[in-house]
XYZ file of C-alpha atoms in Angstrom:
536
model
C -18.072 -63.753 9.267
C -14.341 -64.230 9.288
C -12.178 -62.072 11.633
C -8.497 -61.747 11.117
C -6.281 -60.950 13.912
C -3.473 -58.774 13.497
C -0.456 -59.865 16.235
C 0.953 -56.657 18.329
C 4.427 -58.167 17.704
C 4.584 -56.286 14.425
C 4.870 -53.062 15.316
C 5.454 -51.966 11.175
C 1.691 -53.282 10.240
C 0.250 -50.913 12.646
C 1.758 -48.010 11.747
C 2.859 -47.881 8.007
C 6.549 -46.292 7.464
C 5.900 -43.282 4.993
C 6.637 -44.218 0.808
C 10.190 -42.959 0.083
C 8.441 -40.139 -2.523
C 7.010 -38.822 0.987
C 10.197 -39.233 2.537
C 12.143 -37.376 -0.191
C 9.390 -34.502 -0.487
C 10.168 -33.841 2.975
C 14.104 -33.682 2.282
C 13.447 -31.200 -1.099
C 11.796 -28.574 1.339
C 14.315 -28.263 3.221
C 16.866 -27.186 0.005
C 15.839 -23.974 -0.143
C 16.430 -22.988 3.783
C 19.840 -25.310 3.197
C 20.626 -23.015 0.057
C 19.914 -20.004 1.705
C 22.201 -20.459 4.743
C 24.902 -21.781 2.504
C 25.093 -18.691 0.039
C 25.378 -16.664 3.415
C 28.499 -18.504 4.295
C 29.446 -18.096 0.409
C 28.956 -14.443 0.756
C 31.369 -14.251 3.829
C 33.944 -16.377 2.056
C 34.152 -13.678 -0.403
C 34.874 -11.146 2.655
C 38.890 -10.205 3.826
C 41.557 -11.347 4.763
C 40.272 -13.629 1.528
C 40.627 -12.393 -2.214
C 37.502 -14.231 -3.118
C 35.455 -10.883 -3.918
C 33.828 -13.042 -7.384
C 32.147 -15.516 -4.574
C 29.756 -12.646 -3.891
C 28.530 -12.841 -7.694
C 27.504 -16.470 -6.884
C 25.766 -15.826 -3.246
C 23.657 -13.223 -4.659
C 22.726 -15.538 -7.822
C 21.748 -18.136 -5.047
C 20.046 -15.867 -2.926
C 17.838 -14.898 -6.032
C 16.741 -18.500 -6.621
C 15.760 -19.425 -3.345
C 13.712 -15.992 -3.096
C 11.740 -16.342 -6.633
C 7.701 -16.379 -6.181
C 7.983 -17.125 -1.911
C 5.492 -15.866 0.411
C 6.366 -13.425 2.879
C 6.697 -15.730 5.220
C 8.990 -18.097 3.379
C 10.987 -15.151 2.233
C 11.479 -13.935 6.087
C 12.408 -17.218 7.226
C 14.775 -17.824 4.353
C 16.385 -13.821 4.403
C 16.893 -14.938 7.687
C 19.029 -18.207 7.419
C 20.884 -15.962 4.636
C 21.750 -13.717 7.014
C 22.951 -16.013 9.711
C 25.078 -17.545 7.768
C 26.762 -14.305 6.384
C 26.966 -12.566 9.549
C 27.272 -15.389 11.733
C 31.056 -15.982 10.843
C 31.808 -12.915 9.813
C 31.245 -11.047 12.995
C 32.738 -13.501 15.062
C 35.030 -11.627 16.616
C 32.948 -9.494 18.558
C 32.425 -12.051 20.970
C 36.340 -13.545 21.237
C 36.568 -11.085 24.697
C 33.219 -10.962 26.313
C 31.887 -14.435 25.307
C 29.215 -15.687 22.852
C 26.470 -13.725 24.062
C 26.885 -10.246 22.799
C 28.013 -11.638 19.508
C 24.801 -13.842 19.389
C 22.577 -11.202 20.057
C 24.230 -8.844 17.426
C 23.732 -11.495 14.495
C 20.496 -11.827 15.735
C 19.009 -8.237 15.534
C 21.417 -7.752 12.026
C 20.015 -11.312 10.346
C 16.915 -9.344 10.813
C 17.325 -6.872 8.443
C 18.473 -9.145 5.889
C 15.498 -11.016 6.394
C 13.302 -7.778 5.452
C 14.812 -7.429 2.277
C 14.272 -11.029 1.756
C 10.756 -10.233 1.707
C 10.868 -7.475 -0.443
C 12.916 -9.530 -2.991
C 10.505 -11.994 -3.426
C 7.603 -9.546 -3.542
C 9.636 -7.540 -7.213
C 10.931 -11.212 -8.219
C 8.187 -11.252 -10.182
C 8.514 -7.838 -12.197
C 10.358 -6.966 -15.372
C 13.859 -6.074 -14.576
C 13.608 -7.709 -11.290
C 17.366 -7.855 -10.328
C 17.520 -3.573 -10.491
C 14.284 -3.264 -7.982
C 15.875 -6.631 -5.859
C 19.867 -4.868 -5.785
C 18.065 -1.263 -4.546
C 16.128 -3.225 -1.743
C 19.740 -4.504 -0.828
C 21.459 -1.135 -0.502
C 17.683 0.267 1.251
C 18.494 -2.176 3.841
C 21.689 -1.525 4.345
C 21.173 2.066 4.649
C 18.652 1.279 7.527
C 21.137 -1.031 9.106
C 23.344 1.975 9.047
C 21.344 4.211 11.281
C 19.537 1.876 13.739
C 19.338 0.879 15.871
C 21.929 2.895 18.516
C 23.239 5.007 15.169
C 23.676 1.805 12.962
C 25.868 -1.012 12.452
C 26.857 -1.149 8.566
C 29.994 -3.327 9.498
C 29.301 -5.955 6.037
C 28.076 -3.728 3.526
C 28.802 -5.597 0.608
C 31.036 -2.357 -1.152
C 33.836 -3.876 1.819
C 34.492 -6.845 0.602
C 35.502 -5.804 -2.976
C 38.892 -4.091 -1.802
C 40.453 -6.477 -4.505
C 37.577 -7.153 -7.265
C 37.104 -5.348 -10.547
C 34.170 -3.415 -9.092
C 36.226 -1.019 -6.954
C 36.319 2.026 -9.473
C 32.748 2.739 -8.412
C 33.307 3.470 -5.255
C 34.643 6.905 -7.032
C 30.989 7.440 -8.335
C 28.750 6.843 -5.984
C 30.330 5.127 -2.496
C 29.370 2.243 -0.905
C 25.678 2.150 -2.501
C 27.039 2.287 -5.743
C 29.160 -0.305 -5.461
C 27.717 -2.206 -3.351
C 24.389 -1.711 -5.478
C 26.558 -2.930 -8.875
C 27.862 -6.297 -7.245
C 24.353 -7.140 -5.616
C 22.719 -6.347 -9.455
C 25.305 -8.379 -11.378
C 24.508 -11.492 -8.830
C 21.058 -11.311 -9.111
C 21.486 -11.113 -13.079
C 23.451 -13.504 -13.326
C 20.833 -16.221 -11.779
C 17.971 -14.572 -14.161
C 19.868 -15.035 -16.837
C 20.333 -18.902 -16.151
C 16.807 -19.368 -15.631
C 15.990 -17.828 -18.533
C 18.236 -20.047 -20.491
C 16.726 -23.156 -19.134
C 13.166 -21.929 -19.497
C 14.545 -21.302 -23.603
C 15.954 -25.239 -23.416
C 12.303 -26.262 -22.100
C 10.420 -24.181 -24.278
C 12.299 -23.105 -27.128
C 10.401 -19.306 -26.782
C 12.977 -16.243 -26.099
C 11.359 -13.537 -23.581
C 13.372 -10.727 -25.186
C 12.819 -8.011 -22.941
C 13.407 -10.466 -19.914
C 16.360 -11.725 -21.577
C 18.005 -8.086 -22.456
C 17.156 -6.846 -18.609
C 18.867 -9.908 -17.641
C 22.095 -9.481 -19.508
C 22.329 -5.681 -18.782
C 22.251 -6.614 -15.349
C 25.260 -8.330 -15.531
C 27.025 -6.543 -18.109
C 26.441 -2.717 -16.899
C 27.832 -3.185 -13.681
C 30.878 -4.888 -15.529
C 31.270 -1.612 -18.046
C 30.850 0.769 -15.668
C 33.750 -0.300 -13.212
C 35.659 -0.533 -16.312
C 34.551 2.935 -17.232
C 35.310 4.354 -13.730
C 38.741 3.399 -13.801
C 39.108 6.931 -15.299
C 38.259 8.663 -11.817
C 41.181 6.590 -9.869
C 44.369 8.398 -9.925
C 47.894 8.377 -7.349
C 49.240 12.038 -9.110
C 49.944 14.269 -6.499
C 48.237 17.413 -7.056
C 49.486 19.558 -4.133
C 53.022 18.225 -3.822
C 54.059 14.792 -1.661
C 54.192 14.444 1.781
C 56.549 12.437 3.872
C 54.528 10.491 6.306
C 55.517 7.833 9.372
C 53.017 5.828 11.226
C 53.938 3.937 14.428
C 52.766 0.965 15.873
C 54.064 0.231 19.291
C 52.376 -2.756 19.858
C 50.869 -3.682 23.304
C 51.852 -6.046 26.487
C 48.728 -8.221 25.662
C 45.883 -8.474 23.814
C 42.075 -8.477 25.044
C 40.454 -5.580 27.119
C 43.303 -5.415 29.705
C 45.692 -4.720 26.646
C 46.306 -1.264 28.398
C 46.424 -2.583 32.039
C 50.067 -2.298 32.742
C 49.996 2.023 33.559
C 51.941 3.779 30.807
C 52.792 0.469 28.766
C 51.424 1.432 25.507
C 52.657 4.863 25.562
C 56.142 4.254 25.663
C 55.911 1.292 23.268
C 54.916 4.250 20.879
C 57.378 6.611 22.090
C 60.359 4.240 22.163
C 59.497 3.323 18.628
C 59.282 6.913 17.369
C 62.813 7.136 19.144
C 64.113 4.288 16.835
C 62.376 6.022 13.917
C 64.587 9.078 15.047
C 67.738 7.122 15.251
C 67.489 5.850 12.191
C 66.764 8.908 10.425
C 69.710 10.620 11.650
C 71.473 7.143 10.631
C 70.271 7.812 7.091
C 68.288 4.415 7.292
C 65.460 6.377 6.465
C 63.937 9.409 5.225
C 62.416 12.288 8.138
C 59.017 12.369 8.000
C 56.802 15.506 8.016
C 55.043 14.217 10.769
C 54.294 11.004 12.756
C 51.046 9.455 13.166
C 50.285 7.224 16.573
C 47.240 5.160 16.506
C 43.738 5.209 18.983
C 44.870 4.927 22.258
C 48.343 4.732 21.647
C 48.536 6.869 24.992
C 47.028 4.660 27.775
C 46.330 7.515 30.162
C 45.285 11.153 30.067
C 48.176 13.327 28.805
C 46.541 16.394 29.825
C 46.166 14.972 33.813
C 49.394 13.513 34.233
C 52.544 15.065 33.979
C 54.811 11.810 33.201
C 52.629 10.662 29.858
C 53.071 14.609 28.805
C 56.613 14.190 29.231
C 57.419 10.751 27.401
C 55.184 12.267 24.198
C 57.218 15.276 24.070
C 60.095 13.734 24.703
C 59.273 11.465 21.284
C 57.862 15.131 19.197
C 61.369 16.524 19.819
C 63.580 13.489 19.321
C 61.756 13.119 15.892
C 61.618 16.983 15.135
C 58.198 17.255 13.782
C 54.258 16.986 15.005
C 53.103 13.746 16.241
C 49.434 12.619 16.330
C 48.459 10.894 19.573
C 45.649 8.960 20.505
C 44.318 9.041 23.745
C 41.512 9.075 26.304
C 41.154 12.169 27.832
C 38.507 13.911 30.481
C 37.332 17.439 29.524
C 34.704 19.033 32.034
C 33.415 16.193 33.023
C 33.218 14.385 29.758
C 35.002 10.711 28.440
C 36.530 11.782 24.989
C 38.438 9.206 22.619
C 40.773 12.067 21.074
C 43.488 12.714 19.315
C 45.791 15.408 19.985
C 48.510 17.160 17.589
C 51.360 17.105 19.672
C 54.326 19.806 18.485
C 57.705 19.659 19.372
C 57.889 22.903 20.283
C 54.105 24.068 20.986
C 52.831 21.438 22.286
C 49.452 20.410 21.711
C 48.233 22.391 19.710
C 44.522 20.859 17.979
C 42.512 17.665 18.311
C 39.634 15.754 17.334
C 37.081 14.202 19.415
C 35.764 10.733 17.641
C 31.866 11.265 16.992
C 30.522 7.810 15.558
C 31.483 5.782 19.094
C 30.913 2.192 19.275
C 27.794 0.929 21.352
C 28.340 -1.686 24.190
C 31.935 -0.503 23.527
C 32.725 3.245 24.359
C 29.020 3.796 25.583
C 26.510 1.671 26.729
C 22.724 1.854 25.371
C 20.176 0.339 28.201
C 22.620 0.087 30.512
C 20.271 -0.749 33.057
C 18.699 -3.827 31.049
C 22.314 -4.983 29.863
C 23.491 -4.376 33.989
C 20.205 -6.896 34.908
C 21.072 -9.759 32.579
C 25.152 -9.366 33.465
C 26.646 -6.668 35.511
C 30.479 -7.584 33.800
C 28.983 -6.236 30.904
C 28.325 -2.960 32.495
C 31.435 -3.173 34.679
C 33.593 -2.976 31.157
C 32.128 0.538 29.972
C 31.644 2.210 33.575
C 31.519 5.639 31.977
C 30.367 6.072 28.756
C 31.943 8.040 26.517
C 30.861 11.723 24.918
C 30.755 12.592 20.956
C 32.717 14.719 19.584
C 30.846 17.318 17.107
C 33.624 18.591 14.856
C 35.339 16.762 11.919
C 38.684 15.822 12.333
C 41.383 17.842 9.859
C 44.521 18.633 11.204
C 46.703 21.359 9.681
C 50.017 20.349 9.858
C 52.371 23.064 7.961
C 49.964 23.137 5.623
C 48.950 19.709 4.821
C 45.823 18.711 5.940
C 45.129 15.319 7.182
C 41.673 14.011 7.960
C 40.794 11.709 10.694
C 38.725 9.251 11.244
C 39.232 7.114 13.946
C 38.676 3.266 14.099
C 35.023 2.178 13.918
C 34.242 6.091 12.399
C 35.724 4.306 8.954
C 32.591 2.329 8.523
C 30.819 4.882 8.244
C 30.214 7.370 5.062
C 29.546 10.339 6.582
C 32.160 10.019 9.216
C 34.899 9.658 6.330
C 33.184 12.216 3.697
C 33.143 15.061 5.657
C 37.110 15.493 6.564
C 37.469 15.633 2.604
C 34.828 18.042 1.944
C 36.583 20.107 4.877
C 39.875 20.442 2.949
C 41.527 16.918 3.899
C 44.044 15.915 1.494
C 45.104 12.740 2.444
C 43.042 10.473 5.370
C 44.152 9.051 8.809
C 42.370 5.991 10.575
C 43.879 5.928 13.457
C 42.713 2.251 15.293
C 42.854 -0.106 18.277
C 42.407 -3.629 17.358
C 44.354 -4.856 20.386
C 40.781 -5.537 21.765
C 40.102 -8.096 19.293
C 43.374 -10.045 19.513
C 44.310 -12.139 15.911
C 40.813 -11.975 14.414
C 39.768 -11.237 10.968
C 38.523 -7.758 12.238
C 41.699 -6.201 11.408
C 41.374 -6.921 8.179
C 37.813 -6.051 7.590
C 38.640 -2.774 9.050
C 41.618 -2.562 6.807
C 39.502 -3.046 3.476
C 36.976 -0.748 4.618
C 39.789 2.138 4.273
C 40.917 0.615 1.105
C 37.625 1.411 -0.184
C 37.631 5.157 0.878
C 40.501 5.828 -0.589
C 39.041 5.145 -4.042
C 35.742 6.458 -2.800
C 37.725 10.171 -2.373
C 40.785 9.617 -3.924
C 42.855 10.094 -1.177
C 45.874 8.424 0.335
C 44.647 6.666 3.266
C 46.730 5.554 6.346
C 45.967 3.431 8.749
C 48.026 3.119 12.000
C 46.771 0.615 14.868
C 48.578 -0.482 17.769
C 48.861 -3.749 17.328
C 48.424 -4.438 13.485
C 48.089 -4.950 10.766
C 49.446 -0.313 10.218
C 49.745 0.212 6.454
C 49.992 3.427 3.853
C 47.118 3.019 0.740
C 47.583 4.845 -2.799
C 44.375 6.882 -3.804
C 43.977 3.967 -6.014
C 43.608 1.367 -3.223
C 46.576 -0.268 -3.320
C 48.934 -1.299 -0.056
C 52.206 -0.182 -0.580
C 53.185 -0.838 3.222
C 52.055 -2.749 6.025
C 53.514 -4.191 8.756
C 52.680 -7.752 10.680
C 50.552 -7.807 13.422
C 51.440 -7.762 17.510
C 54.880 -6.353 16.259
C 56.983 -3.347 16.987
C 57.268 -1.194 14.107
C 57.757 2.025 12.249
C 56.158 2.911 8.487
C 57.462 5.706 6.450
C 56.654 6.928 2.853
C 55.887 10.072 0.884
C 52.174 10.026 -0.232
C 50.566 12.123 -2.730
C 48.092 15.126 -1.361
C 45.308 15.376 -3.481
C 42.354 17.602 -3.580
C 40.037 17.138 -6.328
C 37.008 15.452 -5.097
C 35.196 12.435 -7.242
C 31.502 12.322 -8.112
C 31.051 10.528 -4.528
C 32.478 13.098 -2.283
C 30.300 15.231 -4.520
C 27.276 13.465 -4.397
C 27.637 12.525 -0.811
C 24.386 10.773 0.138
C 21.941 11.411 -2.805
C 23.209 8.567 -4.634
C 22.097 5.998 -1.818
C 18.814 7.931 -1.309
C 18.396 7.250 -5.679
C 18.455 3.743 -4.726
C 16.193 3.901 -1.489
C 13.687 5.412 -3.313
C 14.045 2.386 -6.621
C 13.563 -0.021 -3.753
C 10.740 1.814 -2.634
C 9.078 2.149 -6.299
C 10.085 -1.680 -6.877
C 7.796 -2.295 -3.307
C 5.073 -0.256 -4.927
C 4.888 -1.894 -7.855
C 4.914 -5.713 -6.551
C 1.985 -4.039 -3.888
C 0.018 -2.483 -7.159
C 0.365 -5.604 -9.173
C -1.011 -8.088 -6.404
C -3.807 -6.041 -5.214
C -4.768 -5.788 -9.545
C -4.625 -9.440 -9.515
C -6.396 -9.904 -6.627
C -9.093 -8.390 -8.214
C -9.138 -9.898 -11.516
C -9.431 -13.229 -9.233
C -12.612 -12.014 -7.607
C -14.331 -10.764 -10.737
């Protein structure tokens, strides 16, 4: 018998390296987690301050193909990576104060949801029409992330970042689900409509029915913004009003933008004193009234004398009602109001802000966020009460609605001044917190988009930028820079017919909860059928 010896100085005959066609099989199973985390970041591209709306169309098409025919688990895992990448950057900034952690944990829990619908995409992928049951399950989960948890986070629906795309007119039929429903449908159609052309090069055989459902996904969407254009109008259908929004800016950004006592009030008041010199200057024309931003009054008018004074100081210079922002304490209770300050009354109404921001006006599990860092609690020491009117101020007759700051991401919170009798919209906002991010202009879109939504002139004054005045139609006709002094003024339409979506208020997101929900049923149906068939 022969024995051959194999020498331990080669290492490579011991253990084979794997064949390259192993090597590359690895690398191709790792495209569609790769894919899925890039389309995220596509679909933030396509977010403000960019105009890249169309990069949604492509994300969604993406999204589609790496969902087709996965297991649940795949799906999760690859929803997931979608979602991290999407929310990832765009969220960013809720972390440029208190550090990474809050921010990380935010994605975290929100990537979540996204990875839930990933699931229930692949499960319909497989049914006719699929892109209609896949662009419900979208807006489903977005309506969930709107409520939970700690009364919902819907900061990037997909309806706010088409301020500028040709989809906007149906946010006049049916809100943010609509819209965001049309762009979601178009995406997904768009990527069965290029598979289906390839499977037609392979094959040569035409799946009409597949092919039509394909192409109406992508062209419906298309016709009916077109169609919709009908509903946006600027006319003026109870006269104009003359309207002046002041940003005062702040002595610094961050949380301690108000730390200097007084500070931000008279940056507002000396800037409504400019806007009053320069009206009697005939620079400018007098506004009706003036609206202040959030928390353009750093302390309590109503417990100290001096802030009372310097705001009615700035009502009378200007000779007409100012809106002021400000934190006040009511029997025992932290309120983020705003007050309708007269020149000759007084304060005379306000509104209390109802949709408050968790972990920043009020703290949920305070005690388990106080155990893993007690800064954290040390920044919202008292948490702050909701207010349980909405927010329409009569001010000789016009009637403005308010919603303040983070209250503009939500539907409700903006639908309900209009069906109160608002004729135009007020946001007033604080950004100051969030330095130079891109929050601003997220939040700035968002009010775009309600102004189509309810065909209303929207303003938006913040302390520290970006303050502009939007047309019903969503156009920006004013804005000013950001960290700047300065003073807006401009007659606006009032308006009060209401569009299908003030009409329709939340039934036409519930239509679309309960598609998703037949789309589930279905894919469930179909797989237990087959299941079945496989064991006969």
């Amino acid at each position: 018998m022969t024995v051959t010896a194999t020498s331990v100085d080669q290492p490579d005959q011991l253990q084979p390296r794997p064949a390259p066609g192993v090597r590359g099989g690895r690398l191709l199973r790792l495209v569609p987690a790769a894919a899925s985390a890039l389309c995220g970041v596509l679909l933030y591209v396509s977010f403000p301050p960019r105009t890249l709306w169309w990069l949604a169309l492509p994300a969604f098409a993406g999204f589609g193909w790496v969902l087709r025919g996965r297991s649940r688990k795949a799906a999760f895992g690859l929803g997931y990576l979608f979602g991290l990448g999407f929310l990832l950057p765009l969220l960013v900034w809720t972390g440029v104060e208190v550090g990474p952690g809050p921010w990380l944990a935010l994605v975290a829990i929100e990537a979540v949801f996204v990875a839930l619908v990933g699931v229930g995409v692949a499960a319909v992928s497989r049914l006719p029409a699929w892109p209609v049951w896949a662009a419900a399950l979208w807006t489903a989960g977005e309506a969930v992330r709107a409520r939970v948890p700690f009364h919902g986070f819907p900061w990037g629906k997909i309806a706010f970042g088409q301020a500028d795309g040709v989809f906007l007119p149906l946010a006049a039929v049916g809100g943010t689900p609509v819209l965001g429903f049309a762009v979601v449908l178009c995406g997904f159609g768009l990527y069965e409509a290029g598979r289906l052309a390839v499977e037609w090069r392979r094959t040569r055989v035409v799946r009409r029915v597949a092919a039509t459902a394909a192409l109406l996904s992508v062209a419906v969407p298309v016709v009916g913004a077109v169609a919709a254009r009908g509903l946006v109008s600027d006319t003026a259908e109870n006269g104009t009003a003359t309207v002046a929004l002041i940003q005062g800016n702040v002595p610094r950004s961050g949380l301690e933008f108000n730390a200097q006592r007084r500070a931000v009030l008279d940056y507002h008041a000396r800037e409504t004193h400019k806007l009053a010199d320069d009206v009697r200057a005939g620079k400018v024309a007098k506004p009706d009234y003036v609206l202040w931003p959030e928390n353009s009054s750093d302390i309590d008018p109503f417990a100290y004398p001096d802030a009372a004074v310097v705001i009615e100081q700035a009502a009378k210079d200007i000779g007409v009602p100012v809106s002021v922002g400000g934190v006040v304490e009511k029997d025992g209770k932290l309120l983020n109001e705003q007050i309708l300050w007269d020149p000759v009354k007084g304060p005379t109404q306000t509104y209390d802000k109802r949709q408050i921001q968790p972990f920043g006006e009020y703290l949920p599990l305070r005690s388990l966020v106080g155990a893993i860092n007690k800064n954290w609690t040390g920044m919202v020491r008292q948490d702050f009460s909701r207010g349980v009117q909405p927010g329409v101020f009569d001010i000789d007759g016009a009637k403005v609605g308010l919603a303040t700051c983070y209250e503009a991401a939500f539907d409700w919170a903006v639908r309900d001044t209009v069906t109160h009798g608002a004729e135009m919209i007020s946001v007033p906002s604080n950004n100051a917190t969030f330095d130079r991010s891109e929050m601003t202009y997220q939040q700035l879109a968002m009010s775009r988009i309600r102004a189509v939504e309810h065909s209303r002139t929207v303003t938006v004054p913040v302390t520290s930028g970006v303050s502009a005045v939007i047309m019903p139609d969503g156009r920006i006709t004013q804005r000013t820079g950001m960290f700047v002094p300065a003073y807006l003024v401009q007659k606006v339409p009032l308006r009060t017919s209401t569009t299908p979506a003030t009409e329709l208020g939340i039934l036409p997101e519930l239509a679309l909860v309960l598609v998703a929900a037949g789309g589930i049923g279905w894919a469930i149906g179909s797989g237990l059928r087959a299941r079945r068939a496989g064991d006969a």
